[in-house]
Short mmCIF file of C-alpha atoms and ligand atoms in Angstrom, two decimals:
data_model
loop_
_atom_site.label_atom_id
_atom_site.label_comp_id
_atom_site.label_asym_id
_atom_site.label_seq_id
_atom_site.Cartn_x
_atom_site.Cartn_y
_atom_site.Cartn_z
CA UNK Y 1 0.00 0.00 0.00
CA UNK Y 2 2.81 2.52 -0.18
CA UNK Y 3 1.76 3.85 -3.41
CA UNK Y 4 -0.95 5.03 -1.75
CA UNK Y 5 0.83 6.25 1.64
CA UNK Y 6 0.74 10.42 0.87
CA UNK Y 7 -2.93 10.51 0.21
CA UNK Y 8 -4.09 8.43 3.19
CA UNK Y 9 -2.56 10.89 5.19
CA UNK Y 10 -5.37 12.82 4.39
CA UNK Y 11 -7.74 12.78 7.28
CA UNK Y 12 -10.98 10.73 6.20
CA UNK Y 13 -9.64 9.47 3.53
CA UNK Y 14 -10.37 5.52 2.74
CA UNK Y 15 -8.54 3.81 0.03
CA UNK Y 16 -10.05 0.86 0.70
CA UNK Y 17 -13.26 2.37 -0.63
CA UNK Y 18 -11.53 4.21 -3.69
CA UNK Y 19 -9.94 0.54 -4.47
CA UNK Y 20 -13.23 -0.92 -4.53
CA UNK Y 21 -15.10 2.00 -6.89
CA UNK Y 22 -15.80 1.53 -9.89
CA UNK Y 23 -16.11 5.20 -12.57
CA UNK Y 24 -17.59 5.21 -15.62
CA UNK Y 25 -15.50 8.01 -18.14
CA UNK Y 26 -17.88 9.28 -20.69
CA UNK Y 27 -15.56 10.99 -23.47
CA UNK Y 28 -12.04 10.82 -23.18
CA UNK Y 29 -10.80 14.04 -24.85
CA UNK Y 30 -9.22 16.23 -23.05
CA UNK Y 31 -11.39 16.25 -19.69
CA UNK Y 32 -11.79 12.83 -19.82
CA UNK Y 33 -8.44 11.62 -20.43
CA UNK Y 34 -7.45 13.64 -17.33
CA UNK Y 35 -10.11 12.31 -14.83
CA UNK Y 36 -9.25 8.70 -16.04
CA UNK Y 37 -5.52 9.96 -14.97
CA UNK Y 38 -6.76 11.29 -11.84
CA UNK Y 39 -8.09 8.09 -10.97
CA UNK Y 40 -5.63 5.93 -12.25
CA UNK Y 41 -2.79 7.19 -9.86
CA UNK Y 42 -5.44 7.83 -6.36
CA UNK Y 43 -5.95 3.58 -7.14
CA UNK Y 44 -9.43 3.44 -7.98
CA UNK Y 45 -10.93 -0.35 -8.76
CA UNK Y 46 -12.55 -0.30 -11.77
CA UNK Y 47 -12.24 2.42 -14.90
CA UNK Y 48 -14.57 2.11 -17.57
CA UNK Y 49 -13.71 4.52 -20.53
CA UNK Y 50 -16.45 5.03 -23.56
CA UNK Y 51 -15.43 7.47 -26.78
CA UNK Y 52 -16.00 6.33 -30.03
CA UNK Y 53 -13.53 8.96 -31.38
CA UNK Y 54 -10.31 8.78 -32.67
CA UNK Y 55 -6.98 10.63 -31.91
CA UNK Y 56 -6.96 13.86 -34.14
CA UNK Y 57 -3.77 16.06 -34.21
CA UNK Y 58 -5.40 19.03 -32.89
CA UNK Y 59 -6.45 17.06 -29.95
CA UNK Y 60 -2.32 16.96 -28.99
CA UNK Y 61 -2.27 20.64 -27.44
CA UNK Y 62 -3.64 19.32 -24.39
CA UNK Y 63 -4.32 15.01 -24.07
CA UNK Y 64 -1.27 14.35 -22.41
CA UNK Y 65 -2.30 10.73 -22.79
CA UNK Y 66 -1.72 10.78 -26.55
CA UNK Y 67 1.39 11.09 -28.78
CA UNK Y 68 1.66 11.97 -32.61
CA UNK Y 69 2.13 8.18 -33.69
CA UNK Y 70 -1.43 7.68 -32.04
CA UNK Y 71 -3.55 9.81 -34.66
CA UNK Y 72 -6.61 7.93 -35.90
CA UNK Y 73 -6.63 5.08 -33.05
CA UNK Y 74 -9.17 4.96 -30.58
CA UNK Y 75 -9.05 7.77 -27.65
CA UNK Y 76 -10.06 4.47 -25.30
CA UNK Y 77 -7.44 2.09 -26.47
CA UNK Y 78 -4.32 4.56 -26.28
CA UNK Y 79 -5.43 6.38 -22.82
CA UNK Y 80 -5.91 2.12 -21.45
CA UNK Y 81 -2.60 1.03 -22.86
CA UNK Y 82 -0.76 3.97 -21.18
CA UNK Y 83 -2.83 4.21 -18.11
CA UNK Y 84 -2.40 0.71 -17.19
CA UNK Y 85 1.42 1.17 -17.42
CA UNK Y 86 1.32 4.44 -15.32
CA UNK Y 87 -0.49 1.91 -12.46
CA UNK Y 88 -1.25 -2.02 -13.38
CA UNK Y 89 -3.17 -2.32 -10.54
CA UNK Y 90 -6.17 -0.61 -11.78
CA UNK Y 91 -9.17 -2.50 -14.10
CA UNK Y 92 -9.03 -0.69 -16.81
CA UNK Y 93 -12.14 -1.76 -19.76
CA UNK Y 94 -12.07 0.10 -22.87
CA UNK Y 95 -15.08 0.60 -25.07
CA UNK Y 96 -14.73 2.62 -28.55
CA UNK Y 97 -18.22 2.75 -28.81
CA UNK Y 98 -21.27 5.34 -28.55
CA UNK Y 99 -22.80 5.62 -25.23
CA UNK Y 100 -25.83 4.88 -26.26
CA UNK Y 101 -24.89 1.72 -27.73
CA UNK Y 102 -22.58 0.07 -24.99
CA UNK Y 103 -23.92 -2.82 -22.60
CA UNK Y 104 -26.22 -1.14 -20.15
CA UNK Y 105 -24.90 -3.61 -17.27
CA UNK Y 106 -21.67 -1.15 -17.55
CA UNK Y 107 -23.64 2.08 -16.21
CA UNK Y 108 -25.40 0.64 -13.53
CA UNK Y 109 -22.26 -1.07 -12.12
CA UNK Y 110 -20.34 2.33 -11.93
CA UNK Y 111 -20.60 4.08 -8.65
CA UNK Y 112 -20.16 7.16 -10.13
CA UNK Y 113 -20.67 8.99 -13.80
CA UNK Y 114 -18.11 11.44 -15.14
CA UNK Y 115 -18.47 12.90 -18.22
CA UNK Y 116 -16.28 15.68 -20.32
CA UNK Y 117 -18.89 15.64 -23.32
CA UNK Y 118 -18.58 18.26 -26.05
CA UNK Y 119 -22.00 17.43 -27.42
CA UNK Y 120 -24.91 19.27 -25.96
CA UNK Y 121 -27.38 16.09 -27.18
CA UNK Y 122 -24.85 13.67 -26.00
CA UNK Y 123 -24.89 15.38 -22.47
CA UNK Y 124 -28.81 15.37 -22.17
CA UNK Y 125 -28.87 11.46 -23.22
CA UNK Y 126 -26.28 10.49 -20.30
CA UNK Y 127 -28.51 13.06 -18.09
CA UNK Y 128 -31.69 10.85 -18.49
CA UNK Y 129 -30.09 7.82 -18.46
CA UNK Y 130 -28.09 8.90 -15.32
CA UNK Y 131 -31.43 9.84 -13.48
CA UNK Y 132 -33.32 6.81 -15.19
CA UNK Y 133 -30.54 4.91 -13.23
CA UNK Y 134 -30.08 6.80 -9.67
CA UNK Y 135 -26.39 7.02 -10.17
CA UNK Y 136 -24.59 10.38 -9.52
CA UNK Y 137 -23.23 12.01 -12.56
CA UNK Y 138 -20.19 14.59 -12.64
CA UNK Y 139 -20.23 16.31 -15.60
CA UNK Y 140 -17.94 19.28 -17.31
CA UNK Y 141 -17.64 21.36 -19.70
CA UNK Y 142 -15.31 24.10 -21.31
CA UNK Y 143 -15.12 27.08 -23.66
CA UNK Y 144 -11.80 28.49 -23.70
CA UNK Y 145 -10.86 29.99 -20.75
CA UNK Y 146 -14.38 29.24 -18.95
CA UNK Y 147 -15.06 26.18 -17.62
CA UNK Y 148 -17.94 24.73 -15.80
CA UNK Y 149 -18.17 21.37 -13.34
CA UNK Y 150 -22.20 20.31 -12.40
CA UNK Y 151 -22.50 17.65 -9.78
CA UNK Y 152 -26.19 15.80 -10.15
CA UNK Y 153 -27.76 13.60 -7.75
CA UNK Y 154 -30.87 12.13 -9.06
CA UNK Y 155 -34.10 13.57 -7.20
CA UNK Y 156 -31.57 15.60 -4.34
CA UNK Y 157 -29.73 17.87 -6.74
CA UNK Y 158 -31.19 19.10 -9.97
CA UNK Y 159 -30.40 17.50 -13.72
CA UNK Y 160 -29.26 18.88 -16.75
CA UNK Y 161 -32.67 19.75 -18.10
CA UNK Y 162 -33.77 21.10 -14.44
CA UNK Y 163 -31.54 23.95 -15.85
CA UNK Y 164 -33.25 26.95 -17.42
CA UNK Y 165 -30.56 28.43 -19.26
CA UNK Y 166 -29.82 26.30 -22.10
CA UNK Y 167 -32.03 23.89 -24.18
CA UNK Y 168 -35.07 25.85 -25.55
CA UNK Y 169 -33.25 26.74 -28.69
CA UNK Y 170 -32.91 23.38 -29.18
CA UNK Y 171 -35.96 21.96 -27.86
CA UNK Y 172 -37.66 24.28 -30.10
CA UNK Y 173 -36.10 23.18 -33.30
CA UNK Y 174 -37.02 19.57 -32.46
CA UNK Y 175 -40.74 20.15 -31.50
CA UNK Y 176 -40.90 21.98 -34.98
CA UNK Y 177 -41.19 19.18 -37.85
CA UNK Y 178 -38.75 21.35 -40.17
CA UNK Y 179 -35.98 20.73 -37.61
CA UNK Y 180 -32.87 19.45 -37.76
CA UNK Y 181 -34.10 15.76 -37.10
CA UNK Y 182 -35.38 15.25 -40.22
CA UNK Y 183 -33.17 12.94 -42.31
CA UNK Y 184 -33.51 14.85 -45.49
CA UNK Y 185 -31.63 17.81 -43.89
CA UNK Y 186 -27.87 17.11 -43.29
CA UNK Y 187 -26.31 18.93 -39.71
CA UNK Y 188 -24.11 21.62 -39.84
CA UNK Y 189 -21.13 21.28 -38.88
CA UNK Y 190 -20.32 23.04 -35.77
CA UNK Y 191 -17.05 24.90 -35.39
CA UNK Y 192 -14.13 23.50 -33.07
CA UNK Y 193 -14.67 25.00 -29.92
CA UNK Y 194 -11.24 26.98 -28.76
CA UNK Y 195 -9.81 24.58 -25.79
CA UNK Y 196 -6.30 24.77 -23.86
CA UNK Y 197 -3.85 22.68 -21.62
CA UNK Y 198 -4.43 24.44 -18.78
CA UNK Y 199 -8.06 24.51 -18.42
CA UNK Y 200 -8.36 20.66 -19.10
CA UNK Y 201 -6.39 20.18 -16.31
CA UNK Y 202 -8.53 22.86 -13.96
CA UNK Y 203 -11.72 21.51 -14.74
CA UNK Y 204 -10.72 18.03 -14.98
CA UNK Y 205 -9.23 18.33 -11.63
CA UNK Y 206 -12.31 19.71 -10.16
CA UNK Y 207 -14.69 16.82 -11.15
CA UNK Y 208 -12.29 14.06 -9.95
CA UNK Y 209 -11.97 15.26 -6.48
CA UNK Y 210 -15.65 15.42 -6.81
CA UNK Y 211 -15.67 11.88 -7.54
CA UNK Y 212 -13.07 10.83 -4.90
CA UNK Y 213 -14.83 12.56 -2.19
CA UNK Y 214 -18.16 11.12 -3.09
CA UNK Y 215 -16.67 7.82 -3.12
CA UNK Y 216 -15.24 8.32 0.05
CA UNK Y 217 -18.18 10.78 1.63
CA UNK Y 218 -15.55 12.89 1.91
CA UNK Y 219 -15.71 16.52 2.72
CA UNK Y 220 -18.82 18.58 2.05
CA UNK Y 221 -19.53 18.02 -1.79
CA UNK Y 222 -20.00 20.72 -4.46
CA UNK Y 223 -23.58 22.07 -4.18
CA UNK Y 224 -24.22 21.79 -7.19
CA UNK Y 225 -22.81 23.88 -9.91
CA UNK Y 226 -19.44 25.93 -10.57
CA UNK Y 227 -18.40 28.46 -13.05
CA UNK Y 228 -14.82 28.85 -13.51
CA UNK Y 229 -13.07 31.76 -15.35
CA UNK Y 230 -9.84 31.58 -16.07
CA UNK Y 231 -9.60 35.30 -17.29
CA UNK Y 232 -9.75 36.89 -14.26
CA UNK Y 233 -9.66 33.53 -11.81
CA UNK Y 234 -12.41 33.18 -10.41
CA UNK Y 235 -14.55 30.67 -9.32
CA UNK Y 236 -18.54 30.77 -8.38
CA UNK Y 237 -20.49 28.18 -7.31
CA UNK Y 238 -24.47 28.30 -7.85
CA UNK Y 239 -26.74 26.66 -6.06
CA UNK Y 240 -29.11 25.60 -8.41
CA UNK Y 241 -32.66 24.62 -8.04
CA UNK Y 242 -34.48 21.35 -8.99
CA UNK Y 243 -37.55 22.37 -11.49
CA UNK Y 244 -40.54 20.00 -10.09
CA UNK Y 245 -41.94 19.93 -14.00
CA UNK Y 246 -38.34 18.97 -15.28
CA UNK Y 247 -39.49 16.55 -17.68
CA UNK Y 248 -36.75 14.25 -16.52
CA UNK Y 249 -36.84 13.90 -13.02
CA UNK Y 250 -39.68 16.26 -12.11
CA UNK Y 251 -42.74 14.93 -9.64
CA UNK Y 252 -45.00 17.14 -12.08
CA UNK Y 253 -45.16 17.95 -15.29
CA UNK Y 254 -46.92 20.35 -16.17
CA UNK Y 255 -46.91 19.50 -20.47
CA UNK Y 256 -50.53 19.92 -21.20
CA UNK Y 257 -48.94 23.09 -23.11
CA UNK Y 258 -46.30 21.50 -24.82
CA UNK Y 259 -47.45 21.90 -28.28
CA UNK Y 260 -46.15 19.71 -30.60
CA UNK Y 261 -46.24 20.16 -34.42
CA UNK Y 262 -46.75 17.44 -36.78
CA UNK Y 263 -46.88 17.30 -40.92
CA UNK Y 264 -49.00 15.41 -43.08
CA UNK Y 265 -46.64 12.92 -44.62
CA UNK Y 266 -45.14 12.07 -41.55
CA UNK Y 267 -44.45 9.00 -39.95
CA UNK Y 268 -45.11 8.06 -36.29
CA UNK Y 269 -41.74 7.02 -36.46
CA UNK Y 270 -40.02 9.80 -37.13
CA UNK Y 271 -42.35 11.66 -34.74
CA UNK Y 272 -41.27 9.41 -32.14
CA UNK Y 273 -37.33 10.12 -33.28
CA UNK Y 274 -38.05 14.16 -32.73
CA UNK Y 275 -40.03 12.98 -29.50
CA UNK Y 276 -36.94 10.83 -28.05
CA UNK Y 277 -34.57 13.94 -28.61
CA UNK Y 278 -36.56 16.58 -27.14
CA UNK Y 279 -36.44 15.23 -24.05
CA UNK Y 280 -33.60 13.24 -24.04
CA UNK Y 281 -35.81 9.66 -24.10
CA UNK Y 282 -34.59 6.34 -25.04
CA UNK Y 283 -37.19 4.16 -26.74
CA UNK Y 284 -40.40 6.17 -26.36
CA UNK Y 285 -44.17 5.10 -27.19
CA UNK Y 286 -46.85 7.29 -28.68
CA UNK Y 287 -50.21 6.58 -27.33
CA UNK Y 288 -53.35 7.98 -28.31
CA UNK Y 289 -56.84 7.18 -26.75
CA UNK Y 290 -54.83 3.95 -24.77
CA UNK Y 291 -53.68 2.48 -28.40
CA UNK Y 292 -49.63 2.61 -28.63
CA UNK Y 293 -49.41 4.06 -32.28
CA UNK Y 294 -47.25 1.70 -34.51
CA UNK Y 295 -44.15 3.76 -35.80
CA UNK Y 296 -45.08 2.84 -39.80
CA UNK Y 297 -48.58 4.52 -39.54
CA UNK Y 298 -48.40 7.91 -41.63
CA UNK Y 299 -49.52 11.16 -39.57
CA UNK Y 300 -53.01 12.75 -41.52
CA UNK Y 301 -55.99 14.55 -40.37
CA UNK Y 302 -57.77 10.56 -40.16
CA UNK Y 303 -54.72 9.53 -38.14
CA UNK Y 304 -53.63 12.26 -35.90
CA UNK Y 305 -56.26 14.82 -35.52
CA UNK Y 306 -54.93 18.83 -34.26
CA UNK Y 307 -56.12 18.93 -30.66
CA UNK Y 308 -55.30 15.60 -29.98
CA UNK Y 309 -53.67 14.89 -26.80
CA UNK Y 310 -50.89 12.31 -27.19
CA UNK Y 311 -49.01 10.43 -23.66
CA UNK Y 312 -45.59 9.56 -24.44
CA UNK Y 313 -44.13 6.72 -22.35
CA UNK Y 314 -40.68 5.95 -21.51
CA UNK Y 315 -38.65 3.80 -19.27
CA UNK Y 316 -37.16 6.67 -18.11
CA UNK Y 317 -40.06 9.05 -17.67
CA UNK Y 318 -41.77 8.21 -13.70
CA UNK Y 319 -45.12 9.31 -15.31
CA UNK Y 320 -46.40 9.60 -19.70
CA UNK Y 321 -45.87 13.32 -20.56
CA UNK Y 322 -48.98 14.73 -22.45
CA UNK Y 323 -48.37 16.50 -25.57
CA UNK Y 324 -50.93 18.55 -27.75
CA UNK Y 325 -51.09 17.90 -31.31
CA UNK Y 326 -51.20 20.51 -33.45
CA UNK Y 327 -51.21 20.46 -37.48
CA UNK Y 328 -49.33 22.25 -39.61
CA UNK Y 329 -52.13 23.81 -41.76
CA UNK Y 330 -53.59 25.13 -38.42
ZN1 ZN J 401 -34.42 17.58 -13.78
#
């Protein structure tokens, strides 16, 4: 155990509890590939990394994990083959995947959820899924010299869509049926997002001592958001509110206004698609009048009448959410 010695001088700390944890790394850029450092040396159990990305050169300014002869190999397989050198103690699984398409067994048997996502849609999917699955998720984020950490306990501290700053924009362009969801309309392509060394390491710092101390009910934990600016250094820390219509993991919704706009010509199907994103759902149903709607029936005033109030069901959603119909001639 004298690997360990220097940090279990700390007072409260418990190693034997950090040896038995087991962290799930969502994305394993450049906050990602840090935390799964982090842990890596402190001698945590298990380390479950998921990116389906591969090494780009402009990713070398600040993943100290990867080297030049590593562009275009998995982010996963590179940051395991060099992390299990740094300590071959720790269980280190790799998974080049998408989140949404690895084993599901490998979320609920992490005790906690990190993620360093640069995708806004990827962030609300883990959200749900996190709060679907009562485990704590640590999530971060960064834009330049700002840099933000949110710590979310399922029904204690709020979720990512408890949060009424961002996600309308969004939300709006997927209740519409001319947004982006549609398959006939390729997505732009968003610009790189400036990112440096330095505030990897910051933020990236911040959400594994997060982690460690949960693990360890350590300290007093970060309640529940910070905003970091590295301009002028300095750090505040909101304390955010849970919404108690959050469509996620609110006790009430309060939808019966949520208008939702369908086309002639459209397919249950794809409604359910635009339905899933909007609220960051896995596999939801469409029911109207207690009849689950099959996905190939195509959406016309005999089908799907405006006015018509429609109960989406999901694993994840505690209760249906009711949506009102409304046509696009109306
Ligand atoms: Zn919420």
């Amino acid at each position: 155990m004298s690997r360990y010695d220097r940090q279990m001088r700390i007072e409260g700390w418990d190693q034997e509890k950090v040896s038995k944890a087991t962290v799930l790394v969502a994305g394993v850029g450049a906050l990602g590939s840090f935390i799964a450092t982090n842990m890596t040396l402190s001698g945590i159990g298990q380390l479950i990394l998921v990116d389906m990305d591969t090494i780009e050169t402009s990713n070398l300014n600040r993943q100290l994990l990867f080297r030049k002869r590593d562009v275009r190999k998995y982010k996963t397989e590179v940051a395991a083959k060099v992390l299990r050198r740094l300590n071959p103690d720790i269980d280190i699984v790799s998974l080049p995947e998408r989140l949404e398409t690895i084993k599901r067994t490998h979320y609920e048997k992490a005790d906690v959820i990190v993620a360093g996502l640069d995708s806004f849609d990827a962030r609300r999917w883990l959200n749900s899924l996190s709060v679907h699955l009562k485990k704590p998720l640590i999530s971060g984020g960064m834009y330049g010299l700002m840099g933000h950490v949110q710590r979310i306990i399922p029904y204690d501290t709020p979720c990512f869509e408890c949060q009424p700053l961002i996600s309308q924009e969004k939300l709006s362009q997927a209740c519409s049926p001319l947004g982006e969801m549609r398959k006939d309309q390729p997505k732009k392509p968003e610009a790189p997002m400036p990112a440096v060394a330095t505030m990897s390491m910051i933020i990236a710092g911040i959400i594994s001592q997060e982690t460690m101390k949960h693990i360890m009910k350590l300290g007093e934990p970060l309640d529940n958001y910070l905003f970091y600016d590295g301009k002028s250094n300095t750090t505040t820390v909101l304390h955010l509110e849970r919404k108690f219509n959050c469509p996620v993991c609110g006790d009430f919704y309060a939808l019966d206004e949520a208008t939702l706009t369908v086309e002639d010509g459209e397919t249950i199907g794809e409604l359910t698609t635009r339905v899933a994103f909007a609220f960051g759902l896995a596999d939801p149903k469409l029911m109207l009048k207690g009849v689950i709607l099959d996905k190939e029936i195509v959406i016309s005033k005999k089908t799907l009448k405006s006015g018509s109030k429609l109960f989406v069901m999901d694993e994840r959603l505690a209760k249906p959410l009711k949506l009102l119909i409304q046509t696009h001639k109306d």
